[in-house]
Amino acid sequence: MNLWLEKLESDIPGSLKKPQETALFELESFFPGTSFDLCEQPGMGDAYRIENTAAGSFRLTGGSTGLLYGAYRLIADRLCGLDVTLPVVSSPKYTLRMINCWDNADGEIERGYAGRSLFFRNGRLDYSVSRIRTLGRLLASAGLNVLCINNVNVHDPAQLLLEDYLPDLAALSDLFRPFGVRLMVSVDFSQPMRHGIATADPLDPAVRAWWKETASRVYAAVPDLAGFLVKADSEGRPGPFTYGRNHAEGANMLAEALKPFGGMVVWRCFVYNCRQDWRDTKTDRPKAAWEHYAFLDGEFADNVILQVKHGPFDFQVREPLSPLLLGMKKTRLAMELQLAQEYTGHQIDLYTMIPMWKELYGELPADNIMSLAAVSNLGDDENYTGHPLAAANLYTYGMLAWNPDVDAAEAVTRWCRLTYDFTPVQEQTLVSLMLSSRRTYEKYTAPLGIGWMVTPHDHYGPNPSGYEYDLWGTYHKADRNAVGIDRTHAGTGYLDQYPDQYRIKYEDPAVCPDLLLLFYHRLPYGYRMRDGRTLIQRIYDDHFEGLEETRQMASALLALPFPEPDAGVIRSRMEKQLLNAREWCDIINTFFHRLSGIPDDKGRTIYD
Ligand code: GCV
């Protein structure tokens, strides 16, 4: 399957070595009889210019990768029936447009919902060459250029990617090179200790020497490796804290080792106390990233990028923008998104993400960050993303990373038009279902920004108090009178981490957007919302509406003429989504009804 590239030649030859060769192959196969003049200008990098030279012929100018992106632009525009006025000039907003795979060496994918790994089997790099080529082509056509192939939780034997498996890593990177995709690897901060060194202390000379020697071996094998991705001192992973060092000391040590080879250290900021006592009311998990990193602003080497999850918790359906993304002006930052639908329906429920990303950009000045990363939703299912419509999240993520100003509806429409041969009315139906799918999911799951009412560990389906007395710092504290946590200055003080212009939007419940009300405030069920409804009524209404919208979505979606095998997969997943929405709606409503004893104003069924 070629997903949105279904109409291209099905096989891409193995003889192609460089992106500009791939560009020429794609153009000549797609536009037979048209002549193309490809002018490589290395200084242009990923940027391209497309112009007409004479009737019916095109000149493309760009770096080697720029020519490839230009070729896919021309092809996709033609497939979409767009008449573009030439010349067209385009360059990406971010140089690194990254995908992070959480694939383990045994072939399992942590939080993977589309099958097993495309790269690993039985502890080794072992894959289908033709699927890797197709993946390279898909990524390039979406403008994505960095692929981290292994889980940030580096489990044995994935460390061997820097050691015995290095030739295999080199062979895999050769396969991606014609598509302009550079590999990255997640590394284990304690890896020197596998080699008789007694410590992983970043200031220890033997440790520093080990990483330098390792970097030079790795770059001899894979000269264009993008760098190392690191999860340190997080959820049990090793890191600098063990040695009384801070994260700038840890990251800079690796950065020094990679610097001679042009490699980057992408250092994740997902650091919090994952062994919290629920009785402890002083610790507030959303404050953690800021507390660990903000004071280090300006101390990171210039080849370190701090990768910050978009919200302060962990990819809930709705979270505010992480204050760290607003506060570290002297540090290179990447925002991390999650295509894998961990908390957002496991690629069973329909959940199109670009409206949410656009909301984040409404808060985040695009220049505050220098890169975007996204946790992959890929796997070895025939259609790569489990749910056929989840492929739109991969494609539109690429569009966003190229140009954060992209319009959500245009991006989803482009993906639909490339993927399916629908009439304009059918296309419009699908696009609007996709654009509203996140809001629908939000309505039937945890209310008003509270998050976390999900089945523990697996993270699919409702369990309102599943995490309430656990170690993870994710509490809603619902009792018979009220729900939520006060995160204002008077409460946990989380809101103090924001610049004033952000703080004032949230600190007063009368001003705070409804959809984040219970993230920021603890409120009684009888609290009057701006529209006159009580808080409890709003919770009931949202849940009934979410279920009803899912039912309507199902009938509209299933009436569309999807081709097989997509039609069958969409139908069976929609059946599961309907059950999931009903379960969420009833369990959340019953949970709050039992606690509050307040009936639904409209007399609808809430089970006791
Ligand atoms: C890769 C959450 C997920 C973990 C994931 C972690 C992370 O806690 O549940 O599976 O680990 O985030 O982003 O590192």
Coordinates of C-alpha atoms and ligand atoms in Angstrom, one line a residue:
M1 CA 0.0 0.0 0.0
N2 CA 1.2 3.5 -0.9
L3 CA -1.4 5.4 1.1
W4 CA -1.6 8.9 -0.2
L5 CA 0.8 8.0 -2.9
E6 CA -1.3 5.2 -4.3
K7 CA -1.3 6.7 -7.8
L8 CA 2.5 6.7 -8.1
E9 CA 4.5 3.9 -9.6
S10 CA 4.2 1.1 -7.0
D11 CA 7.9 0.3 -6.8
I12 CA 10.7 2.7 -6.4
P13 CA 14.0 1.3 -7.7
G14 CA 16.8 0.3 -5.4
S15 CA 19.3 1.9 -7.8
L16 CA 18.5 5.4 -6.6
K17 CA 21.0 6.8 -4.2
K18 CA 20.4 10.5 -3.8
P19 CA 17.3 12.6 -3.3
Q20 CA 17.7 14.4 -6.6
E21 CA 17.8 11.0 -8.4
T22 CA 14.6 10.0 -6.6
A23 CA 13.1 13.4 -7.6
L24 CA 13.8 12.8 -11.3
F25 CA 12.5 9.2 -11.2
E26 CA 9.2 10.3 -9.5
L27 CA 8.7 13.2 -11.9
E28 CA 9.5 11.3 -15.1
S29 CA 7.3 8.4 -14.1
F30 CA 4.4 10.6 -13.1
F31 CA 4.6 13.1 -16.0
P32 CA 5.7 10.9 -18.9
G33 CA 6.8 12.9 -21.9
T34 CA 7.4 16.1 -19.9
S35 CA 10.9 17.3 -19.6
F36 CA 12.4 18.4 -16.3
D37 CA 15.5 20.4 -15.7
L38 CA 16.8 19.8 -12.1
C39 CA 19.3 22.4 -11.0
E40 CA 21.0 21.4 -7.7
Q41 CA 22.0 24.4 -5.5
P42 CA 23.4 22.8 -2.3
G43 CA 23.1 26.1 -0.4
M44 CA 19.3 25.9 -0.8
G45 CA 19.0 22.8 1.4
D46 CA 15.4 21.7 1.6
A47 CA 14.1 24.8 -0.2
Y48 CA 12.9 24.7 -3.8
R49 CA 11.8 26.8 -6.7
I50 CA 9.6 25.5 -9.4
E51 CA 9.2 27.4 -12.7
N52 CA 8.3 26.8 -16.3
T53 CA 11.0 27.1 -18.9
A54 CA 9.0 26.6 -22.1
A55 CA 5.5 25.3 -22.7
G56 CA 5.2 22.0 -20.9
S57 CA 8.6 21.8 -19.3
F58 CA 9.7 22.6 -15.7
R59 CA 12.8 23.7 -14.0
L60 CA 13.3 22.8 -10.4
T61 CA 16.0 24.5 -8.4
G62 CA 17.0 23.5 -4.8
G63 CA 19.3 21.5 -2.6
S64 CA 19.3 17.8 -3.3
T65 CA 16.5 17.4 -0.8
G66 CA 14.8 20.6 -2.0
L67 CA 14.5 19.0 -5.5
L68 CA 12.8 16.0 -4.0
Y69 CA 10.3 18.1 -2.0
G70 CA 9.7 20.2 -5.1
A71 CA 9.0 17.1 -7.1
Y72 CA 6.5 15.8 -4.5
R73 CA 4.9 19.3 -4.4
L74 CA 4.4 19.2 -8.2
I75 CA 3.0 15.7 -8.2
A76 CA 0.7 16.2 -5.2
D77 CA -0.7 19.5 -6.6
R78 CA -1.4 17.8 -9.9
L79 CA -3.1 14.9 -8.1
C80 CA -5.2 17.3 -6.1
G81 CA -6.2 19.1 -9.3
L82 CA -4.6 22.3 -8.2
D83 CA -3.6 24.9 -10.8
V84 CA -0.6 26.5 -9.2
T85 CA 0.8 29.7 -10.6
L86 CA 4.5 29.3 -11.2
P87 CA 7.1 30.2 -10.1
V88 CA 6.6 28.6 -6.7
V89 CA 9.2 29.1 -4.0
S90 CA 9.0 27.2 -0.7
S91 CA 11.2 26.5 2.3
P92 CA 10.4 24.8 5.5
K93 CA 9.9 26.7 8.8
Y94 CA 11.9 24.1 10.7
T95 CA 15.1 22.4 9.6
L96 CA 14.5 19.3 11.7
R97 CA 11.1 17.7 11.1
M98 CA 11.3 14.7 13.2
I99 CA 9.4 11.4 13.8
N100 CA 10.2 9.5 17.0
C101 CA 9.4 5.8 16.9
W102 CA 9.0 4.0 20.2
D103 CA 10.0 0.7 18.7
N104 CA 11.8 -1.9 20.8
A105 CA 14.4 -4.3 19.5
D106 CA 12.0 -7.3 20.1
G107 CA 9.6 -5.8 17.6
E108 CA 7.0 -4.5 20.1
I109 CA 6.1 -0.9 19.9
E110 CA 5.5 1.0 23.1
R111 CA 2.1 2.7 22.6
G112 CA 2.0 1.3 19.1
Y113 CA -1.5 0.8 17.6
A114 CA -0.6 -0.3 14.0
G115 CA 1.0 -3.6 14.5
R116 CA 4.7 -4.4 15.2
S117 CA 7.9 -2.6 14.3
L118 CA 8.7 -1.9 10.7
F119 CA 12.4 -2.0 11.7
F120 CA 13.1 -4.6 14.3
R121 CA 12.3 -8.3 14.8
N122 CA 13.7 -10.7 17.4
G123 CA 16.2 -8.3 18.9
R124 CA 17.7 -7.2 15.6
L125 CA 17.2 -4.8 12.8
D126 CA 15.2 -6.9 10.4
Y127 CA 12.8 -5.5 7.9
S128 CA 11.2 -5.6 4.5
V129 CA 13.3 -3.5 2.2
S130 CA 10.4 -2.6 -0.1
R131 CA 8.3 -1.4 2.9
I132 CA 11.2 0.7 4.1
R133 CA 11.5 2.3 0.7
T134 CA 7.8 3.0 0.7
L135 CA 8.0 4.5 4.1
G136 CA 11.0 6.7 3.0
R137 CA 8.9 7.9 0.1
L138 CA 5.9 8.6 2.3
L139 CA 8.0 10.6 4.8
A140 CA 9.7 12.6 2.0
S141 CA 6.4 13.4 0.3
A142 CA 5.1 14.7 3.7
G143 CA 8.3 16.8 4.1
L144 CA 9.6 14.8 7.1
N145 CA 13.4 14.4 7.3
V146 CA 14.5 12.8 10.6
L147 CA 13.5 9.4 11.9
C148 CA 14.4 8.1 15.3
I149 CA 14.0 4.4 14.9
N150 CA 14.1 3.1 18.5
N151 CA 12.2 3.7 21.7
V152 CA 13.3 6.5 24.1
N153 CA 13.1 3.8 26.8
V154 CA 16.2 2.0 25.6
H155 CA 15.7 -1.6 26.5
D156 CA 18.3 -4.4 25.8
P157 CA 19.6 -5.0 23.2
A158 CA 18.8 -1.7 21.5
Q159 CA 22.0 -0.3 22.9
L160 CA 23.8 -2.4 20.3
L161 CA 22.7 0.0 17.6
L162 CA 25.8 2.0 18.6
E163 CA 27.9 -1.2 18.8
D164 CA 27.5 -4.6 17.2
Y165 CA 24.5 -3.5 15.1
L166 CA 26.2 -0.5 13.7
P167 CA 26.6 -2.1 10.2
D168 CA 22.9 -2.8 10.2
L169 CA 22.1 0.7 11.2
A170 CA 24.3 1.9 8.3
A171 CA 22.5 -0.4 5.9
L172 CA 19.1 1.0 7.0
S173 CA 20.3 4.6 6.7
D174 CA 21.4 3.8 3.1
L175 CA 17.8 2.8 2.4
F176 CA 16.4 6.1 3.7
R177 CA 19.1 8.4 2.2
P178 CA 17.5 8.6 -1.3
F179 CA 14.5 10.1 0.4
G180 CA 16.4 12.7 2.4
V181 CA 15.5 11.0 5.6
R182 CA 18.3 11.0 8.2
L183 CA 18.2 8.5 11.0
M184 CA 18.5 9.2 14.7
V185 CA 18.9 6.8 17.6
S186 CA 17.7 6.9 21.2
V187 CA 20.6 6.3 23.5
D188 CA 20.9 4.9 27.0
F189 CA 22.7 7.4 29.3
S190 CA 24.3 4.6 31.3
Q191 CA 25.7 2.9 28.2
P192 CA 29.4 3.3 29.2
M193 CA 28.7 1.1 32.2
R194 CA 28.2 -1.8 29.9
H195 CA 31.9 -1.5 29.1
G196 CA 33.6 -1.8 32.5
I197 CA 33.3 1.9 33.4
A198 CA 32.1 2.2 36.9
T199 CA 30.0 5.3 36.4
A200 CA 27.9 7.2 33.8
D201 CA 28.8 10.6 35.5
P202 CA 28.9 13.1 32.6
L203 CA 31.9 14.9 34.2
D204 CA 33.9 11.7 34.5
P205 CA 36.8 11.7 32.0
A206 CA 36.5 8.0 31.2
V207 CA 32.8 8.5 30.5
R208 CA 33.4 11.5 28.2
A209 CA 36.2 9.6 26.4
W210 CA 33.8 6.6 25.9
W211 CA 31.1 8.8 24.3
K212 CA 33.7 10.6 22.1
E213 CA 35.1 7.3 20.8
T214 CA 31.6 5.9 20.3
A215 CA 30.5 9.0 18.4
S216 CA 33.5 8.7 16.0
R217 CA 32.8 5.0 15.4
V218 CA 29.1 5.7 14.8
Y219 CA 29.7 8.6 12.4
A220 CA 32.3 6.6 10.5
A221 CA 29.5 4.1 9.8
V222 CA 26.6 6.6 9.4
P223 CA 28.1 10.0 8.5
D224 CA 24.7 11.8 8.2
L225 CA 23.2 10.5 11.4
A226 CA 21.0 13.3 12.8
G227 CA 22.1 12.6 16.3
F228 CA 21.1 11.1 19.6
L229 CA 17.7 11.3 21.3
V230 CA 17.8 11.0 25.1
K231 CA 15.2 10.3 27.8
A232 CA 17.1 10.8 31.1
D233 CA 16.0 10.7 34.7
S234 CA 12.5 10.0 33.6
E235 CA 10.3 7.1 34.5
G236 CA 13.2 5.0 35.7
R237 CA 15.7 5.8 32.9
P238 CA 19.3 6.6 34.0
G239 CA 20.5 10.1 33.9
P240 CA 22.8 12.8 35.4
F241 CA 20.8 13.2 38.6
T242 CA 22.3 9.9 40.0
Y243 CA 25.7 11.8 40.0
G244 CA 24.4 15.1 41.4
R245 CA 24.7 16.7 37.9
N246 CA 22.1 18.7 36.2
H247 CA 20.7 18.1 32.7
A248 CA 22.8 20.8 31.0
E249 CA 25.9 18.9 32.2
G250 CA 24.4 15.7 30.9
A251 CA 23.3 17.0 27.5
N252 CA 26.5 19.0 26.9
M253 CA 28.7 16.0 27.5
L254 CA 27.0 14.2 24.7
A255 CA 26.9 17.3 22.6
E256 CA 30.6 17.7 22.8
A257 CA 31.0 14.1 21.6
L258 CA 28.7 14.7 18.6
K259 CA 29.9 18.2 17.7
P260 CA 32.8 17.3 15.4
F261 CA 30.4 15.3 13.2
G262 CA 27.6 17.8 13.1
G263 CA 25.3 15.7 15.2
M264 CA 22.5 17.0 17.5
V265 CA 21.6 15.9 21.0
V266 CA 17.8 16.0 21.3
W267 CA 17.2 15.9 25.1
R268 CA 13.6 15.3 26.3
C269 CA 12.2 17.3 29.1
F270 CA 9.6 14.8 30.3
V271 CA 11.0 14.7 33.8
Y272 CA 8.7 14.4 36.8
N273 CA 8.3 12.5 40.0
C274 CA 6.6 9.2 38.9
R275 CA 6.5 7.9 42.4
Q276 CA 4.4 10.5 44.0
D277 CA 2.3 9.8 47.1
W278 CA -1.3 10.8 46.3
R279 CA -1.5 12.2 49.9
D280 CA 1.2 14.8 49.0
T281 CA -0.6 18.0 48.0
K282 CA 2.5 20.1 47.6
T283 CA 3.8 18.4 44.4
D284 CA 1.9 19.2 41.3
R285 CA 3.2 17.2 38.3
P286 CA 2.5 19.9 35.6
K287 CA 5.0 22.1 37.3
A288 CA 7.9 19.6 36.9
A289 CA 9.3 20.3 33.5
W290 CA 9.7 24.0 34.3
E291 CA 11.2 23.3 37.7
H292 CA 13.8 21.0 36.1
Y293 CA 14.8 23.1 33.1
A294 CA 13.9 26.8 33.2
F295 CA 16.8 27.8 35.5
L296 CA 19.2 26.2 32.9
D297 CA 18.2 28.5 30.1
G298 CA 21.3 29.6 28.2
E299 CA 23.5 26.8 29.5
F300 CA 23.0 24.2 26.8
A301 CA 25.5 23.8 24.0
D302 CA 24.4 25.0 20.5
N303 CA 23.9 21.4 19.2
V304 CA 21.5 20.6 22.0
I305 CA 17.8 20.8 21.4
L306 CA 15.4 20.4 24.4
Q307 CA 12.4 18.5 23.3
V308 CA 9.3 19.5 25.3
K309 CA 5.9 17.8 25.2
H310 CA 3.3 20.3 24.0
G311 CA 1.5 20.2 27.4
P312 CA 2.7 20.0 30.9
F313 CA 1.2 16.5 31.5
D314 CA 1.4 13.9 28.9
F315 CA -0.6 14.2 25.6
Q316 CA -4.1 14.4 27.2
V317 CA -6.9 15.4 24.9
R318 CA -6.7 19.0 26.1
E319 CA -3.8 20.6 28.0
P320 CA -2.6 24.1 28.0
L321 CA 0.7 24.8 26.2
S322 CA 3.7 23.9 28.3
P323 CA 5.1 27.0 30.0
L324 CA 8.6 25.8 29.1
L325 CA 7.9 26.5 25.5
L326 CA 7.3 30.1 26.3
G327 CA 10.1 30.6 28.8
M328 CA 13.4 29.4 27.5
K329 CA 14.4 32.1 25.1
K330 CA 18.2 31.3 25.1
T331 CA 17.7 27.6 24.4
R332 CA 16.9 25.6 21.2
L333 CA 13.6 24.0 21.7
A334 CA 11.5 21.4 19.9
M335 CA 7.8 20.9 20.6
E336 CA 6.9 17.2 20.9
L337 CA 3.5 16.1 19.6
Q338 CA 2.1 12.5 19.7
L339 CA 0.7 10.9 16.5
A340 CA 0.4 7.6 18.4
Q341 CA -3.1 7.8 19.8
E342 CA -2.1 6.7 23.3
Y343 CA -4.8 8.7 25.2
T344 CA -6.8 9.6 22.1
G345 CA -8.4 6.4 21.0
H346 CA -5.6 3.9 20.1
Q347 CA -6.2 4.5 16.3
I348 CA -9.6 2.8 16.9
D349 CA -11.5 6.0 17.5
L350 CA -11.3 8.7 14.8
Y351 CA -9.2 11.5 16.0
T352 CA -7.7 14.0 13.6
M353 CA -5.1 16.1 15.3
I354 CA -4.4 19.2 13.2
P355 CA -7.2 21.3 14.8
M356 CA -5.5 20.7 18.1
W357 CA -2.1 21.6 16.8
K358 CA -3.4 24.8 15.3
E359 CA -4.8 25.7 18.7
L360 CA -1.4 25.2 20.2
Y361 CA 0.1 27.5 17.6
G362 CA -2.5 30.0 18.6
E363 CA -0.6 30.2 21.9
L364 CA 2.9 29.5 20.7
P365 CA 4.9 32.1 18.6
A366 CA 6.2 29.8 15.8
D367 CA 9.7 31.2 16.3
N368 CA 9.9 30.1 20.0
I369 CA 10.9 26.7 18.8
M370 CA 13.3 25.6 16.1
S371 CA 12.0 22.1 15.4
L372 CA 9.0 19.8 15.7
A373 CA 9.0 16.2 16.8
A374 CA 6.1 13.7 16.8
V375 CA 5.8 10.3 18.3
S376 CA 5.1 7.9 15.5
N377 CA 1.8 6.3 14.8
L378 CA 3.4 3.8 12.4
G379 CA 3.6 0.0 12.5
D380 CA 3.7 -3.0 10.2
D381 CA 0.0 -3.2 9.6
E382 CA -0.7 -3.2 5.8
N383 CA -1.9 0.4 5.9
Y384 CA 1.0 1.5 8.3
T385 CA -1.2 3.4 10.7
G386 CA -3.8 0.9 11.8
H387 CA -6.8 3.2 11.1
P388 CA -6.7 4.3 7.5
L389 CA -7.7 7.8 8.5
A390 CA -4.9 8.1 11.0
A391 CA -2.5 8.4 8.1
A392 CA -3.9 11.9 7.8
N393 CA -2.2 12.7 11.1
L394 CA 1.2 11.7 9.7
Y395 CA 0.7 13.6 6.5
T396 CA -0.7 16.8 8.0
Y397 CA 2.0 16.7 10.7
G398 CA 4.5 17.0 7.9
M399 CA 2.6 19.9 6.4
L400 CA 2.6 21.6 9.8
A401 CA 6.3 21.1 10.3
W402 CA 6.9 22.6 6.9
N403 CA 4.6 25.5 7.5
P404 CA 2.9 26.0 10.8
D405 CA 0.6 28.6 9.2
V406 CA -1.1 25.9 7.1
D407 CA -4.9 25.9 7.4
A408 CA -6.3 22.8 9.1
A409 CA -9.1 22.3 6.6
E410 CA -6.8 22.7 3.6
A411 CA -4.3 20.2 5.0
V412 CA -7.0 17.5 5.7
T413 CA -8.6 18.2 2.3
R414 CA -5.3 17.7 0.6
W415 CA -4.7 14.4 2.3
C416 CA -8.3 13.2 1.5
R417 CA -8.0 14.2 -2.1
L418 CA -4.6 12.4 -2.5
T419 CA -6.0 9.3 -0.8
Y420 CA -9.5 8.8 -2.1
D421 CA -11.4 9.4 -5.3
F422 CA -14.4 11.1 -3.8
T423 CA -16.9 13.5 -5.2
P424 CA -16.7 17.1 -3.8
V425 CA -19.7 16.4 -1.6
Q426 CA -18.2 13.1 -0.2
E427 CA -14.9 14.8 0.3
Q428 CA -16.5 17.7 2.2
T429 CA -18.4 15.2 4.4
L430 CA -15.2 13.3 5.2
V431 CA -13.2 16.5 5.9
S432 CA -15.8 17.9 8.2
L433 CA -16.1 14.6 10.1
M434 CA -12.3 14.5 10.5
L435 CA -12.0 18.1 11.6
S436 CA -14.7 17.7 14.3
S437 CA -13.5 14.2 15.5
R438 CA -11.2 15.5 18.2
R439 CA -13.8 17.7 19.8
T440 CA -16.3 14.8 19.7
Y441 CA -13.8 12.5 21.4
E442 CA -13.1 15.2 24.0
K443 CA -16.8 15.5 24.8
Y444 CA -17.3 11.9 25.7
T445 CA -14.1 11.4 27.6
A446 CA -12.7 13.3 30.7
P447 CA -14.4 16.6 31.1
L448 CA -13.2 20.2 30.7
G449 CA -9.4 19.7 30.7
I450 CA -9.2 17.4 33.7
G451 CA -7.7 14.4 31.8
W452 CA -6.6 11.1 33.2
M453 CA -9.9 9.3 33.8
V454 CA -8.7 6.5 31.6
T455 CA -8.0 2.9 32.1
P456 CA -4.6 2.8 33.8
H457 CA -1.5 1.7 31.8
D458 CA -3.4 0.6 28.7
H459 CA -5.0 4.0 28.3
Y460 CA -8.1 3.0 26.3
G461 CA -11.6 3.4 27.8
P462 CA -12.9 5.0 31.0
N463 CA -11.9 4.5 34.6
P464 CA -12.6 7.7 36.4
S465 CA -10.6 6.9 39.6
G466 CA -8.1 4.5 38.0
Y467 CA -5.2 6.9 38.6
E468 CA -6.6 8.6 41.7
Y469 CA -4.6 6.9 44.4
D470 CA -1.6 5.9 42.2
L471 CA 2.0 7.2 41.9
W472 CA 1.8 9.2 38.8
G473 CA 0.7 12.6 40.0
T474 CA -2.5 12.8 37.9
Y475 CA -5.4 13.4 40.3
H476 CA -8.8 15.0 39.9
K477 CA -9.8 14.9 43.5
A478 CA -13.5 14.7 42.8
D479 CA -15.6 14.5 46.0
R480 CA -19.3 15.1 46.6
N481 CA -19.0 18.9 46.4
A482 CA -16.3 19.8 43.9
V483 CA -13.8 18.6 41.3
G484 CA -10.4 19.7 39.9
I485 CA -7.2 21.3 41.3
D486 CA -6.6 24.9 41.9
R487 CA -3.4 25.7 39.9
T488 CA -3.5 29.4 40.3
H489 CA -1.2 31.4 42.6
A490 CA -3.5 30.7 45.5
G491 CA -3.3 27.0 44.7
T492 CA -0.3 25.0 43.5
G493 CA 1.2 28.0 41.8
Y494 CA 1.6 26.3 38.4
L495 CA 0.1 29.3 36.7
D496 CA 3.0 31.5 38.0
Q497 CA 5.2 29.7 35.5
Y498 CA 3.6 31.7 32.6
P499 CA 4.2 35.2 31.4
D500 CA 1.6 37.6 32.6
Q501 CA -0.3 37.9 29.3
Y502 CA -1.0 34.1 29.5
R503 CA -1.6 34.0 33.3
I504 CA -4.4 36.5 33.2
K505 CA -6.3 34.4 30.6
Y506 CA -6.6 31.5 33.0
E507 CA -6.4 32.6 36.7
D508 CA -10.0 33.8 37.0
P509 CA -12.6 31.0 36.4
A510 CA -15.0 33.6 35.1
V511 CA -12.5 34.3 32.3
C512 CA -10.7 30.9 31.9
P513 CA -11.8 29.1 28.7
D514 CA -14.5 26.4 29.6
L515 CA -12.5 23.6 28.1
L516 CA -9.6 24.2 30.5
L517 CA -11.7 25.1 33.5
L518 CA -11.0 21.9 35.5
F519 CA -7.3 21.9 34.6
Y520 CA -6.8 25.2 36.4
H521 CA -9.6 25.4 39.0
R522 CA -11.3 23.4 41.7
L523 CA -15.0 24.2 41.4
P524 CA -18.3 23.1 43.0
Y525 CA -20.8 21.2 40.8
G526 CA -23.2 24.1 41.1
Y527 CA -20.7 26.6 39.7
R528 CA -22.4 28.8 37.1
M529 CA -20.6 28.7 33.8
R530 CA -20.7 31.8 31.5
D531 CA -23.6 30.3 29.5
G532 CA -25.7 29.9 32.6
R533 CA -25.4 26.2 33.0
T534 CA -24.0 24.6 36.1
L535 CA -20.7 22.8 35.9
I536 CA -22.4 19.4 36.5
Q537 CA -25.0 20.1 33.8
R538 CA -22.2 21.0 31.4
I539 CA -20.5 17.7 32.2
Y540 CA -23.7 15.7 31.5
D541 CA -24.5 17.7 28.4
D542 CA -21.0 17.2 26.8
H543 CA -21.1 13.5 27.4
F544 CA -24.6 13.0 25.9
E545 CA -23.6 15.2 23.0
G546 CA -20.3 13.4 22.5
L547 CA -22.1 10.0 22.3
E548 CA -24.8 11.4 19.9
E549 CA -22.2 13.0 17.7
T550 CA -20.3 9.7 17.5
R551 CA -23.5 8.0 16.4
Q552 CA -24.0 10.6 13.7
M553 CA -20.4 10.4 12.7
A554 CA -20.7 6.6 12.3
S555 CA -23.7 6.8 10.0
A556 CA -22.1 9.6 7.8
L557 CA -18.7 7.9 7.7
L558 CA -20.0 4.4 6.9
A559 CA -22.1 5.8 4.0
L560 CA -19.0 7.0 2.2
P561 CA -17.7 4.7 -0.6
F562 CA -14.3 3.9 0.8
P563 CA -12.4 1.3 -1.2
E564 CA -11.5 -2.0 0.3
P565 CA -9.6 -2.8 2.5
D566 CA -10.1 0.6 4.1
A567 CA -13.9 0.2 4.1
G568 CA -13.7 -2.9 6.3
V569 CA -11.1 -1.5 8.7
I570 CA -13.0 1.7 9.1
R571 CA -16.3 -0.1 9.7
S572 CA -14.9 -2.5 12.4
R573 CA -13.1 0.4 14.2
M574 CA -16.2 2.5 14.1
E575 CA -18.1 -0.3 15.8
K576 CA -15.6 -0.3 18.6
Q577 CA -15.6 3.5 18.8
L578 CA -19.4 3.5 19.3
L579 CA -19.0 1.0 22.2
N580 CA -16.2 3.1 23.6
A581 CA -18.1 6.4 23.4
R582 CA -21.2 4.8 25.1
E583 CA -19.0 3.3 27.9
W584 CA -17.3 6.7 28.5
C585 CA -20.5 8.6 28.4
D586 CA -22.3 6.4 30.9
I587 CA -19.4 5.8 33.3
I588 CA -18.4 9.5 33.5
N589 CA -22.0 10.6 34.0
T590 CA -22.7 7.9 36.6
F591 CA -19.5 8.7 38.4
F592 CA -20.4 12.4 38.8
H593 CA -24.1 11.6 39.5
R594 CA -23.3 9.2 42.3
L595 CA -20.9 11.7 43.8
S596 CA -23.0 14.8 43.5
G597 CA -26.5 13.4 43.7
I598 CA -27.5 16.1 41.2
P599 CA -29.9 14.9 38.5
D600 CA -29.7 15.8 34.8
D601 CA -31.9 18.9 34.1
K602 CA -33.1 17.2 30.9
G603 CA -34.0 13.9 32.6
R604 CA -31.9 11.7 30.4
T605 CA -30.8 8.3 31.6
I606 CA -27.9 8.2 34.0
Y607 CA -27.4 4.7 35.4
D608 CA -27.1 4.3 39.1
Ligands
GCV1 C1 8.0 6.0 26.0 C2 4.2 8.2 28.8 C3 3.9 6.9 28.1 C4 5.1 6.1 28.1 C5 6.2 6.9 27.3 C6 6.4 8.2 28.1 C7 7.5 9.1 27.4 O1 4.4 8.0 30.1 O2 2.8 6.2 28.8 O3 4.9 4.9 27.4 O4 7.4 6.1 27.3 O5 5.2 8.9 28.2 O6 7.0 10.0 26.7 O7 8.6 8.9 27.6

